[in-house]
């Protein structure tokens, strides 16, 4: 039986990236398939902040190919062909029984240098697996899936479906919700539902009519099929992700992921496809859009979709990513969380291999880090669900969310460049490991964290019926209008300015504003090296 230092269970995007990083660092690593690696489409769309985390992984751990996941044009040609560049993030607000109103749409057009992606996960995961092997990770011949893990710390045995086995001193379990190492973490339930645990319907379809033929993006917008579209309605949302080079016709492959509050949208049928059809019939524009659609990847459904592990660290192993948490697809939180966890776990694993210390206590900080990100995801999801109750509130909330992604991306890029400028010192990456608020773990402007926290507080008041949605929306817009760190030309404080198009002229105006009026810490992220400038320093 071949023996290795580390076994990574789960040959998907997260497992493949982690295995590539560990192997590149000289750690004897084996990457093992899980029977659930491709069960449900997930992590199919990125945002600017996701791209920056991918870039950080590439730079810090010297696996340059990983930066391609945040720069679509650098992906292999076969992956680009089946995936797709993401040019916009659109929100369409719908109410049962009525057509979408023209003024109830919002669209953020992504600056071209971000190269955001729609990731067709079967091909992306296969490419990352090849990448891990190229950097030295081992994989069992013919890639049999794991069936069980026996043994103990320092002497684990990973049993495989073809009757073979591999051994490892330490195991990173990223295999899924029935992860074999979860049962070792105590008598209490291994997984707990999150505070908002919606039911989810997913499928890949063909024959989906382009939404722009029915819902006009408006004079300031671009076709919905050019990017990710969230159809938002009271108590839920539907994410539409078109794949491939030609996405404007019915022949395009479209990923559909629906998240529903079970209290407002109870299950109507045992068949997820029938349940979906019942849902879209409530909305005239969706009924038209899916009238001739058919499933290519079968419909799947899950009750109480979101979950988190109660504990994640044991002697000789850690439970990570999709074994420890499953979050909502919306706002790209799923793939972003995966990238963040891989970055943090790699640092702890490389240090443990260097010191020869694989104890549970050594990985307690990783457990805390993962729990903090899960808690942030819960806050974000709770706020988003509350915001669906009223378009005015969603209009305000989605701007704070976009600002979060922008500030996170810019601040992480600045922190990364600052670290790289110091050279290979032992404390080179020290600043990338402290919880800073708003779910971020690197230096970020405190004023933005306060805005995020205030927005969360207002939305909780709306959820508790202590504040009307319209009043909460106006307060958020008021803060966006007066915040010293929000460039005025973005128009984020104007409810009627529903299109974000970042032209070269606006870039120059932002630079002038940053030099003359922005707070010093904001100025630092808006100077050369930041993504909003015409010349981008990778």
Short mmCIF file of C-alpha atoms in Angstrom, two decimals:
data_model
loop_
_atom_site.label_atom_id
_atom_site.label_comp_id
_atom_site.label_asym_id
_atom_site.label_seq_id
_atom_site.Cartn_x
_atom_site.Cartn_y
_atom_site.Cartn_z
CA UNK A 1 0.00 0.00 0.00
CA UNK A 2 1.52 3.36 -0.99
CA UNK A 3 1.95 5.73 1.96
CA UNK A 4 1.93 9.51 1.87
CA UNK A 5 2.31 12.44 4.21
CA UNK A 6 -1.10 14.01 3.42
CA UNK A 7 -4.24 12.64 1.77
CA UNK A 8 -6.71 15.18 0.36
CA UNK A 9 -10.17 13.64 0.01
CA UNK A 10 -12.28 15.24 -2.72
CA UNK A 11 -10.94 15.71 -6.27
CA UNK A 12 -12.92 18.85 -7.06
CA UNK A 13 -11.81 22.47 -7.40
CA UNK A 14 -10.93 22.96 -3.73
CA UNK A 15 -9.25 19.59 -3.25
CA UNK A 16 -7.31 19.91 -6.49
CA UNK A 17 -6.03 23.40 -5.66
CA UNK A 18 -4.94 22.33 -2.18
CA UNK A 19 -3.20 19.19 -3.45
CA UNK A 20 -1.35 21.21 -6.10
CA UNK A 21 -0.15 23.72 -3.49
CA UNK A 22 1.00 21.08 -1.02
CA UNK A 23 2.80 19.08 -3.70
CA UNK A 24 4.46 22.24 -5.01
CA UNK A 25 5.70 22.89 -1.45
CA UNK A 26 7.40 19.49 -1.43
CA UNK A 27 4.84 17.64 0.71
CA UNK A 28 4.10 14.06 -0.35
CA UNK A 29 0.37 14.39 -1.16
CA UNK A 30 -2.23 12.04 -2.61
CA UNK A 31 -5.49 13.37 -4.10
CA UNK A 32 -8.42 10.97 -3.70
CA UNK A 33 -11.74 11.13 -5.53
CA UNK A 34 -15.00 11.26 -3.59
CA UNK A 35 -18.25 9.70 -4.86
CA UNK A 36 -19.89 13.11 -4.36
CA UNK A 37 -17.42 15.29 -6.25
CA UNK A 38 -19.86 16.04 -9.08
CA UNK A 39 -23.21 15.53 -7.35
CA UNK A 40 -24.47 19.11 -7.45
CA UNK A 41 -23.27 22.01 -9.62
CA UNK A 42 -21.57 24.54 -7.37
CA UNK A 43 -18.98 27.28 -7.55
CA UNK A 44 -19.80 28.15 -11.14
CA UNK A 45 -19.47 31.92 -11.07
CA UNK A 46 -16.84 34.30 -9.71
CA UNK A 47 -16.73 37.95 -8.60
CA UNK A 48 -13.74 40.36 -8.51
CA UNK A 49 -12.88 39.35 -4.95
CA UNK A 50 -12.82 35.65 -5.90
CA UNK A 51 -10.35 36.47 -8.67
CA UNK A 52 -8.04 38.18 -6.18
CA UNK A 53 -8.05 35.15 -3.87
CA UNK A 54 -7.10 32.93 -6.83
CA UNK A 55 -4.31 35.38 -7.67
CA UNK A 56 -3.10 35.28 -4.06
CA UNK A 57 -2.99 31.47 -4.14
CA UNK A 58 -0.90 31.60 -7.30
CA UNK A 59 1.56 34.16 -5.94
CA UNK A 60 1.95 33.06 -2.34
CA UNK A 61 2.25 29.34 -3.01
CA UNK A 62 4.06 29.57 -6.36
CA UNK A 63 1.44 27.72 -8.41
CA UNK A 64 1.11 30.34 -11.18
CA UNK A 65 -1.50 28.42 -13.14
CA UNK A 66 -4.10 29.07 -10.44
CA UNK A 67 -4.25 32.76 -11.38
CA UNK A 68 -6.04 31.69 -14.58
CA UNK A 69 -9.12 30.90 -12.51
CA UNK A 70 -9.41 34.67 -11.90
CA UNK A 71 -8.35 35.73 -15.41
CA UNK A 72 -10.59 34.00 -17.92
CA UNK A 73 -8.34 34.58 -20.93
CA UNK A 74 -5.55 32.57 -19.31
CA UNK A 75 -7.57 29.38 -18.88
CA UNK A 76 -6.80 26.53 -21.31
CA UNK A 77 -8.68 26.83 -24.57
CA UNK A 78 -10.79 23.73 -23.97
CA UNK A 79 -11.90 25.08 -20.56
CA UNK A 80 -12.70 28.51 -22.02
CA UNK A 81 -14.78 26.94 -24.75
CA UNK A 82 -17.17 25.21 -22.36
CA UNK A 83 -17.12 27.87 -19.64
CA UNK A 84 -17.59 31.58 -20.38
CA UNK A 85 -16.46 35.07 -19.54
CA UNK A 86 -18.73 36.94 -17.15
CA UNK A 87 -19.32 40.54 -18.21
CA UNK A 88 -22.06 41.52 -15.78
CA UNK A 89 -23.86 40.76 -12.55
CA UNK A 90 -27.57 41.44 -12.99
CA UNK A 91 -30.50 41.51 -10.59
CA UNK A 92 -34.07 41.27 -11.88
CA UNK A 93 -36.80 41.75 -9.28
CA UNK A 94 -39.98 39.74 -9.86
CA UNK A 95 -43.30 39.44 -8.05
CA UNK A 96 -45.78 36.57 -8.43
CA UNK A 97 -48.48 37.15 -11.00
CA UNK A 98 -46.97 40.26 -12.65
CA UNK A 99 -44.41 41.15 -15.29
CA UNK A 100 -41.05 42.56 -14.23
CA UNK A 101 -41.23 46.34 -13.98
CA UNK A 102 -38.62 48.14 -16.13
CA UNK A 103 -37.29 50.19 -13.22
CA UNK A 104 -36.83 47.16 -10.97
CA UNK A 105 -33.62 45.83 -12.48
CA UNK A 106 -30.01 46.51 -11.44
CA UNK A 107 -26.89 45.62 -13.39
CA UNK A 108 -23.20 45.89 -12.54
CA UNK A 109 -20.99 45.56 -15.60
CA UNK A 110 -17.66 44.02 -14.64
CA UNK A 111 -14.50 45.91 -15.73
CA UNK A 112 -12.79 43.91 -18.47
CA UNK A 113 -9.52 43.46 -16.58
CA UNK A 114 -11.22 41.33 -13.95
CA UNK A 115 -12.00 38.66 -16.54
CA UNK A 116 -14.67 37.14 -14.30
CA UNK A 117 -15.74 33.64 -15.20
CA UNK A 118 -18.57 31.22 -15.55
CA UNK A 119 -16.80 27.97 -14.63
CA UNK A 120 -18.14 24.80 -16.20
CA UNK A 121 -17.11 22.68 -13.29
CA UNK A 122 -16.67 19.24 -14.92
CA UNK A 123 -13.96 20.65 -17.20
CA UNK A 124 -12.50 23.06 -14.63
CA UNK A 125 -12.24 20.34 -11.98
CA UNK A 126 -10.58 17.97 -14.47
CA UNK A 127 -8.04 20.66 -15.38
CA UNK A 128 -7.22 21.40 -11.73
CA UNK A 129 -6.77 17.65 -11.10
CA UNK A 130 -4.25 17.48 -13.95
CA UNK A 131 -2.55 20.56 -12.55
CA UNK A 132 -2.19 18.94 -9.11
CA UNK A 133 -0.63 15.83 -10.65
CA UNK A 134 1.71 17.97 -12.76
CA UNK A 135 2.97 19.64 -9.59
CA UNK A 136 3.67 16.29 -7.98
CA UNK A 137 0.46 15.16 -6.27
CA UNK A 138 -0.26 11.43 -6.53
CA UNK A 139 -3.54 9.90 -7.67
CA UNK A 140 -4.65 6.27 -7.72
CA UNK A 141 -4.79 4.66 -11.19
CA UNK A 142 -8.22 5.07 -12.83
CA UNK A 143 -9.22 7.38 -9.93
CA UNK A 144 -11.43 5.06 -7.82
CA UNK A 145 -13.54 6.89 -5.25
CA UNK A 146 -12.98 6.52 -1.52
CA UNK A 147 -15.27 4.26 0.45
CA UNK A 148 -13.97 4.65 4.01
CA UNK A 149 -11.13 5.87 6.20
CA UNK A 150 -9.73 3.64 8.94
CA UNK A 151 -6.73 3.83 11.23
CA UNK A 152 -5.62 6.73 13.37
CA UNK A 153 -3.40 9.80 13.40
CA UNK A 154 -0.11 9.06 11.68
CA UNK A 155 -1.42 5.82 10.20
CA UNK A 156 -4.66 6.40 8.30
CA UNK A 157 -5.83 4.02 5.59
CA UNK A 158 -8.07 5.42 2.82
CA UNK A 159 -10.02 2.54 1.30
CA UNK A 160 -10.98 2.83 -2.37
CA UNK A 161 -13.85 1.46 -4.44
CA UNK A 162 -11.63 -0.87 -6.50
CA UNK A 163 -10.42 -2.68 -3.36
CA UNK A 164 -7.09 -0.89 -3.16
CA UNK A 165 -6.02 1.57 -0.46
CA UNK A 166 -3.58 4.38 0.24
CA UNK A 167 -2.05 5.39 3.54
CA UNK A 168 -1.44 8.85 4.98
CA UNK A 169 -0.15 10.44 8.17
CA UNK A 170 -2.67 13.31 7.94
CA UNK A 171 -6.03 13.60 6.16
CA UNK A 172 -7.80 16.68 4.82
CA UNK A 173 -11.41 15.60 4.36
CA UNK A 174 -13.15 17.72 1.69
CA UNK A 175 -15.29 14.86 0.37
CA UNK A 176 -18.82 16.10 1.16
CA UNK A 177 -21.63 16.05 3.75
CA UNK A 178 -21.19 12.36 4.62
CA UNK A 179 -17.46 12.82 5.13
CA UNK A 180 -16.01 9.67 6.76
CA UNK A 181 -14.08 11.65 9.39
CA UNK A 182 -17.05 13.65 10.68
CA UNK A 183 -18.15 10.77 12.92
CA UNK A 184 -14.83 10.93 14.78
CA UNK A 185 -15.51 14.41 16.09
CA UNK A 186 -17.83 13.53 18.95
CA UNK A 187 -21.21 12.08 19.87
CA UNK A 188 -23.12 15.28 19.08
CA UNK A 189 -24.58 15.72 15.57
CA UNK A 190 -21.74 16.20 13.10
CA UNK A 191 -23.64 18.79 11.04
CA UNK A 192 -26.00 21.56 12.06
CA UNK A 193 -28.40 23.50 9.82
CA UNK A 194 -27.63 27.17 9.38
CA UNK A 195 -30.06 29.77 10.69
CA UNK A 196 -31.45 30.19 7.19
CA UNK A 197 -31.54 26.75 5.62
CA UNK A 198 -33.40 26.99 2.35
CA UNK A 199 -34.40 24.25 -0.02
CA UNK A 200 -32.49 24.23 -3.30
CA UNK A 201 -33.31 23.06 -6.83
CA UNK A 202 -30.53 22.72 -9.43
CA UNK A 203 -30.11 21.58 -13.02
CA UNK A 204 -28.34 22.30 -16.30
CA UNK A 205 -30.82 23.11 -19.06
CA UNK A 206 -30.94 23.76 -22.79
CA UNK A 207 -33.70 25.67 -24.51
CA UNK A 208 -33.73 28.53 -21.97
CA UNK A 209 -34.84 31.65 -23.81
CA UNK A 210 -32.54 34.67 -23.35
CA UNK A 211 -34.12 36.88 -20.71
CA UNK A 212 -33.26 40.10 -22.59
CA UNK A 213 -35.90 39.19 -25.19
CA UNK A 214 -38.54 39.52 -22.50
CA UNK A 215 -37.04 41.87 -19.87
CA UNK A 216 -35.26 44.86 -21.37
CA UNK A 217 -31.92 45.46 -19.58
CA UNK A 218 -32.48 49.18 -20.21
CA UNK A 219 -30.53 51.89 -22.01
CA UNK A 220 -27.60 51.62 -19.59
CA UNK A 221 -27.47 47.83 -19.53
CA UNK A 222 -26.07 44.93 -21.54
CA UNK A 223 -27.75 41.58 -22.42
CA UNK A 224 -28.47 39.47 -19.36
CA UNK A 225 -26.91 36.42 -21.03
CA UNK A 226 -23.55 38.21 -21.00
CA UNK A 227 -23.20 37.52 -17.30
CA UNK A 228 -24.72 36.01 -14.17
CA UNK A 229 -28.35 36.94 -13.56
CA UNK A 230 -30.17 36.69 -10.24
CA UNK A 231 -33.94 36.72 -10.56
CA UNK A 232 -34.94 37.87 -7.07
CA UNK A 233 -38.42 37.50 -5.60
CA UNK A 234 -39.89 37.61 -2.09
CA UNK A 235 -38.46 34.64 -0.21
CA UNK A 236 -35.92 33.44 -2.74
CA UNK A 237 -33.89 33.82 -5.91
CA UNK A 238 -32.92 32.01 -9.06
CA UNK A 239 -29.36 32.17 -10.40
CA UNK A 240 -28.87 31.80 -14.16
CA UNK A 241 -25.36 31.02 -15.44
CA UNK A 242 -24.98 30.56 -19.22
CA UNK A 243 -21.98 28.57 -20.48
CA UNK A 244 -20.05 28.45 -23.75
CA UNK A 245 -18.95 30.90 -26.39
CA UNK A 246 -22.42 31.37 -27.90
CA UNK A 247 -24.86 32.15 -25.12
CA UNK A 248 -27.55 34.28 -26.75
CA UNK A 249 -29.64 31.46 -28.21
CA UNK A 250 -31.80 28.68 -26.90
CA UNK A 251 -29.09 26.14 -27.69
CA UNK A 252 -26.82 27.44 -24.94
CA UNK A 253 -26.25 25.42 -21.80
CA UNK A 254 -27.57 27.24 -18.73
CA UNK A 255 -27.05 26.37 -15.08
CA UNK A 256 -30.12 27.08 -12.96
CA UNK A 257 -29.92 27.13 -9.15
CA UNK A 258 -33.02 28.08 -7.14
CA UNK A 259 -32.92 28.87 -3.41
CA UNK A 260 -36.25 29.09 -1.60
CA UNK A 261 -37.35 29.91 1.92
CA UNK A 262 -39.40 26.83 2.73
CA UNK A 263 -41.82 28.88 4.82
CA UNK A 264 -42.81 31.05 1.87
CA UNK A 265 -42.29 28.44 -0.85
CA UNK A 266 -43.19 24.99 0.55
CA UNK A 267 -42.50 21.90 -1.51
CA UNK A 268 -45.34 21.15 -3.94
CA UNK A 269 -44.16 17.93 -5.54
CA UNK A 270 -41.80 15.04 -4.87
CA UNK A 271 -40.33 15.68 -8.31
CA UNK A 272 -37.85 18.62 -8.29
CA UNK A 273 -38.64 19.33 -11.95
CA UNK A 274 -42.38 19.58 -11.24
CA UNK A 275 -41.61 21.73 -8.22
CA UNK A 276 -39.57 24.04 -10.44
CA UNK A 277 -42.32 24.24 -13.04
CA UNK A 278 -44.83 25.14 -10.34
CA UNK A 279 -42.51 27.95 -9.22
CA UNK A 280 -41.91 29.51 -12.64
CA UNK A 281 -45.63 29.46 -13.45
CA UNK A 282 -46.05 32.07 -10.70
CA UNK A 283 -43.93 34.56 -12.69
CA UNK A 284 -45.02 35.38 -16.28
CA UNK A 285 -41.51 36.28 -17.49
CA UNK A 286 -39.98 33.11 -16.08
CA UNK A 287 -42.80 30.99 -17.46
CA UNK A 288 -42.00 32.40 -20.92
CA UNK A 289 -38.25 31.94 -20.45
CA UNK A 290 -38.47 28.25 -19.50
CA UNK A 291 -41.44 27.26 -21.69
CA UNK A 292 -39.32 25.03 -23.95
CA UNK A 293 -36.35 24.27 -21.68
CA UNK A 294 -35.25 20.69 -21.01
CA UNK A 295 -32.78 19.27 -18.54
CA UNK A 296 -29.36 18.08 -19.69
CA UNK A 297 -28.10 17.51 -16.18
CA UNK A 298 -31.06 16.09 -14.21
CA UNK A 299 -32.92 18.13 -11.66
CA UNK A 300 -31.77 17.68 -8.08
CA UNK A 301 -33.24 19.03 -4.87
CA UNK A 302 -32.32 19.20 -1.21
CA UNK A 303 -34.19 20.29 1.86
CA UNK A 304 -32.27 22.25 4.50
CA UNK A 305 -29.51 22.88 1.98
CA UNK A 306 -27.15 24.99 4.10
CA UNK A 307 -25.23 23.25 6.86
CA UNK A 308 -22.05 23.56 8.93
CA UNK A 309 -19.99 21.08 10.93
CA UNK A 310 -20.14 21.45 14.69
CA UNK A 311 -16.42 20.60 14.96
CA UNK A 312 -13.78 20.36 12.24
CA UNK A 313 -10.43 19.36 13.79
CA UNK A 314 -9.29 16.03 15.23
CA UNK A 315 -6.02 14.25 15.85
CA UNK A 316 -4.36 13.84 12.50
CA UNK A 317 -7.15 15.29 10.36
CA UNK A 318 -9.21 18.36 9.50
CA UNK A 319 -12.68 18.54 7.95
CA UNK A 320 -12.77 21.36 5.43
CA UNK A 321 -14.81 23.08 2.72
CA UNK A 322 -17.78 21.04 1.45
CA UNK A 323 -17.34 18.46 4.22
CA UNK A 324 -17.70 21.22 6.82
CA UNK A 325 -20.05 23.71 5.17
CA UNK A 326 -22.48 24.05 2.30
CA UNK A 327 -23.60 27.59 1.61
CA UNK A 328 -25.94 29.21 -0.88
CA UNK A 329 -24.97 29.64 -4.54
CA UNK A 330 -26.01 33.27 -4.66
CA UNK A 331 -23.47 36.10 -4.83
CA UNK A 332 -20.69 33.58 -5.65
CA UNK A 333 -20.25 32.83 -1.97
CA UNK A 334 -19.68 29.08 -2.53
CA UNK A 335 -16.61 29.29 -4.78
CA UNK A 336 -15.22 32.29 -2.88
CA UNK A 337 -15.39 30.40 0.41
CA UNK A 338 -13.59 27.44 -1.15
CA UNK A 339 -10.71 29.63 -2.35
CA UNK A 340 -10.43 31.37 1.04
CA UNK A 341 -10.32 28.06 2.92
CA UNK A 342 -7.69 26.60 0.60
CA UNK A 343 -5.50 29.66 1.16
CA UNK A 344 -5.70 29.40 4.95
CA UNK A 345 -5.44 25.60 5.13
CA UNK A 346 -2.35 25.54 2.90
CA UNK A 347 -0.48 27.87 5.25
CA UNK A 348 -1.24 25.68 8.29
CA UNK A 349 -0.44 22.42 6.51
CA UNK A 350 2.87 23.63 5.10
CA UNK A 351 3.92 24.90 8.55
CA UNK A 352 2.86 21.62 10.20
CA UNK A 353 4.86 19.59 7.68
CA UNK A 354 7.90 21.78 8.32
CA UNK A 355 7.63 21.35 12.11
CA UNK A 356 6.40 17.76 12.13
CA UNK A 357 3.46 18.75 14.34
CA UNK A 358 0.13 17.31 13.15
CA UNK A 359 -1.74 17.62 16.46
CA UNK A 360 -5.32 18.81 16.69
CA UNK A 361 -4.25 21.86 18.69
CA UNK A 362 -1.99 22.92 15.85
CA UNK A 363 -5.05 23.32 13.63
CA UNK A 364 -7.39 25.07 16.09
CA UNK A 365 -6.75 28.47 14.40
CA UNK A 366 -7.86 26.94 11.08
CA UNK A 367 -11.03 25.69 12.77
CA UNK A 368 -11.71 29.19 14.11
CA UNK A 369 -11.01 30.76 10.71
CA UNK A 370 -13.46 28.43 8.97
CA UNK A 371 -16.12 29.06 11.63
CA UNK A 372 -15.70 32.83 11.23
CA UNK A 373 -16.23 32.64 7.47
CA UNK A 374 -19.27 30.42 7.96
CA UNK A 375 -20.73 32.96 10.38
CA UNK A 376 -20.14 35.73 7.83
CA UNK A 377 -21.89 33.67 5.17
CA UNK A 378 -24.87 33.23 7.49
CA UNK A 379 -25.10 36.99 8.05
CA UNK A 380 -24.87 37.68 4.34
CA UNK A 381 -27.51 35.11 3.45
CA UNK A 382 -29.88 36.29 6.19
CA UNK A 383 -29.52 39.88 5.01
CA UNK A 384 -30.06 38.94 1.38
CA UNK A 385 -33.20 36.96 2.17
CA UNK A 386 -34.66 39.86 4.16
CA UNK A 387 -33.82 42.25 1.32
CA UNK A 388 -35.91 40.20 -1.14
CA UNK A 389 -39.10 41.44 0.55
CA UNK A 390 -39.02 44.81 -1.26
CA UNK A 391 -37.23 46.04 -4.39
CA UNK A 392 -36.20 49.28 -2.69
CA UNK A 393 -34.44 47.28 -0.01
CA UNK A 394 -32.81 44.90 -2.50
CA UNK A 395 -31.69 47.88 -4.57
CA UNK A 396 -29.87 49.23 -1.50
CA UNK A 397 -28.53 45.89 -0.26
CA UNK A 398 -26.98 44.78 -3.56
CA UNK A 399 -24.94 48.02 -3.72
CA UNK A 400 -23.48 47.36 -0.28
CA UNK A 401 -22.70 43.82 -1.41
CA UNK A 402 -20.95 45.08 -4.57
CA UNK A 403 -19.01 47.59 -2.50
CA UNK A 404 -17.99 44.69 -0.24
CA UNK A 405 -16.66 42.72 -3.20
CA UNK A 406 -14.85 45.75 -4.61
CA UNK A 407 -13.24 46.80 -1.32
CA UNK A 408 -12.32 43.21 -0.52
CA UNK A 409 -10.67 42.76 -3.94
CA UNK A 410 -8.79 46.05 -3.80
CA UNK A 411 -7.70 45.63 -0.18
CA UNK A 412 -6.52 42.05 -0.73
CA UNK A 413 -4.54 43.12 -3.79
CA UNK A 414 -2.87 45.88 -1.78
CA UNK A 415 -2.09 43.48 1.10
CA UNK A 416 -0.69 40.93 -1.35
CA UNK A 417 1.52 43.47 -3.09
CA UNK A 418 2.73 44.81 0.26
CA UNK A 419 3.67 41.29 1.34
CA UNK A 420 5.46 40.49 -1.90
CA UNK A 421 7.45 43.72 -1.60
CA UNK A 422 8.96 42.59 1.71
CA UNK A 423 10.74 39.58 0.22
CA UNK A 424 10.89 36.08 1.70
CA UNK A 425 10.78 36.98 5.37
CA UNK A 426 9.34 34.63 8.01
CA UNK A 427 6.56 37.14 8.77
CA UNK A 428 5.94 38.02 5.11
CA UNK A 429 2.26 37.03 5.17
CA UNK A 430 1.49 37.97 8.76
CA UNK A 431 -1.15 40.56 7.83
CA UNK A 432 -3.13 37.93 5.91
CA UNK A 433 -4.40 36.08 8.92
CA UNK A 434 -6.25 38.45 11.20
CA UNK A 435 -10.02 38.77 11.30
CA UNK A 436 -10.84 42.36 10.31
CA UNK A 437 -14.64 42.33 10.26
CA UNK A 438 -17.22 41.95 7.48
CA UNK A 439 -15.89 38.45 6.90
CA UNK A 440 -12.47 39.74 5.79
CA UNK A 441 -9.09 38.56 7.05
CA UNK A 442 -6.71 41.25 5.78
CA UNK A 443 -6.36 45.02 6.24
CA UNK A 444 -9.52 46.81 5.13
CA UNK A 445 -10.85 50.31 5.72
CA UNK A 446 -12.74 50.38 9.02
CA UNK A 447 -15.38 52.75 7.63
CA UNK A 448 -16.50 50.10 5.19
CA UNK A 449 -16.75 47.46 7.94
CA UNK A 450 -19.00 49.88 9.87
CA UNK A 451 -21.23 50.35 6.80
CA UNK A 452 -21.54 46.58 6.35
CA UNK A 453 -22.40 46.10 10.03
CA UNK A 454 -24.97 48.93 9.95
CA UNK A 455 -26.63 47.43 6.90
CA UNK A 456 -26.83 44.05 8.63
CA UNK A 457 -28.34 45.71 11.72
CA UNK A 458 -31.00 47.52 9.67
CA UNK A 459 -31.95 44.36 7.82
CA UNK A 460 -32.32 42.48 11.10
CA UNK A 461 -34.71 45.19 12.25
CA UNK A 462 -36.73 44.69 9.07
CA UNK A 463 -36.77 40.91 9.64
CA UNK A 464 -38.05 41.49 13.18
CA UNK A 465 -40.70 43.92 11.84
CA UNK A 466 -39.22 46.78 13.85
CA UNK A 467 -38.44 48.82 10.72
CA UNK A 468 -40.25 49.20 7.40
CA UNK A 469 -38.31 48.02 4.30
CA UNK A 470 -38.57 51.43 2.63
CA UNK A 471 -37.23 53.22 5.70
CA UNK A 472 -34.30 50.80 5.94
CA UNK A 473 -33.53 51.28 2.25
CA UNK A 474 -33.47 55.06 2.61
CA UNK A 475 -31.11 54.86 5.57
CA UNK A 476 -28.71 52.64 3.62
CA UNK A 477 -28.83 54.95 0.61
CA UNK A 478 -28.22 57.88 2.95
CA UNK A 479 -25.07 56.26 4.27
CA UNK A 480 -23.89 55.48 0.74
CA UNK A 481 -24.39 59.15 -0.21
CA UNK A 482 -22.40 60.51 2.72
CA UNK A 483 -19.67 57.87 3.17
CA UNK A 484 -16.27 59.48 2.61
CA UNK A 485 -14.85 56.29 1.09
CA UNK A 486 -17.42 55.80 -1.70
CA UNK A 487 -16.41 57.59 -4.94
CA UNK A 488 -19.36 59.92 -5.69
CA UNK A 489 -19.33 59.19 -9.41
CA UNK A 490 -20.36 55.57 -8.71
CA UNK A 491 -23.87 56.82 -7.93
CA UNK A 492 -24.31 54.15 -5.27
CA UNK A 493 -26.35 56.54 -3.14
CA UNK A 494 -28.86 57.25 -5.91
CA UNK A 495 -31.67 54.64 -6.08
CA UNK A 496 -32.41 55.62 -9.68
CA UNK A 497 -28.81 54.99 -10.83
CA UNK A 498 -29.20 51.28 -11.43
CA UNK A 499 -26.35 50.64 -13.88
CA UNK A 500 -22.69 50.40 -12.98
CA UNK A 501 -20.47 50.87 -16.05
CA UNK A 502 -16.83 51.59 -15.28
CA UNK A 503 -15.49 53.41 -18.34
CA UNK A 504 -11.86 54.58 -18.82
CA UNK A 505 -12.99 58.16 -18.11
CA UNK A 506 -14.54 57.09 -14.82
CA UNK A 507 -11.31 55.31 -13.90
CA UNK A 508 -9.35 58.52 -14.31
CA UNK A 509 -11.92 60.46 -12.30
CA UNK A 510 -11.70 57.90 -9.50
CA UNK A 511 -7.93 58.32 -9.45
CA UNK A 512 -8.25 62.09 -9.15
CA UNK A 513 -10.86 61.74 -6.41
CA UNK A 514 -8.64 59.25 -4.55
CA UNK A 515 -5.66 61.59 -4.61
CA UNK A 516 -7.60 64.68 -3.52
CA UNK A 517 -10.48 63.59 -1.29
CA UNK A 518 -10.41 59.92 -0.30
CA UNK A 519 -9.32 58.84 3.19
CA UNK A 520 -5.66 57.83 3.29
CA UNK A 521 -6.27 54.08 3.67
CA UNK A 522 -8.74 54.16 0.78
CA UNK A 523 -6.25 56.12 -1.30
CA UNK A 524 -3.71 53.31 -0.79
CA UNK A 525 -5.97 50.73 -2.46
CA UNK A 526 -6.85 53.11 -5.32
CA UNK A 527 -3.26 53.82 -6.34
CA UNK A 528 -1.22 51.77 -8.85
CA UNK A 529 -1.72 48.08 -8.23
CA UNK A 530 -5.46 48.39 -7.68
CA UNK A 531 -7.92 46.88 -10.13
CA UNK A 532 -9.89 50.06 -10.77
CA UNK A 533 -7.02 51.81 -12.54
CA UNK A 534 -6.42 51.66 -16.33
CA UNK A 535 -3.01 50.03 -15.88
CA UNK A 536 -3.40 46.90 -13.82
CA UNK A 537 -0.43 45.51 -11.93
CA UNK A 538 -0.92 41.78 -11.54
#
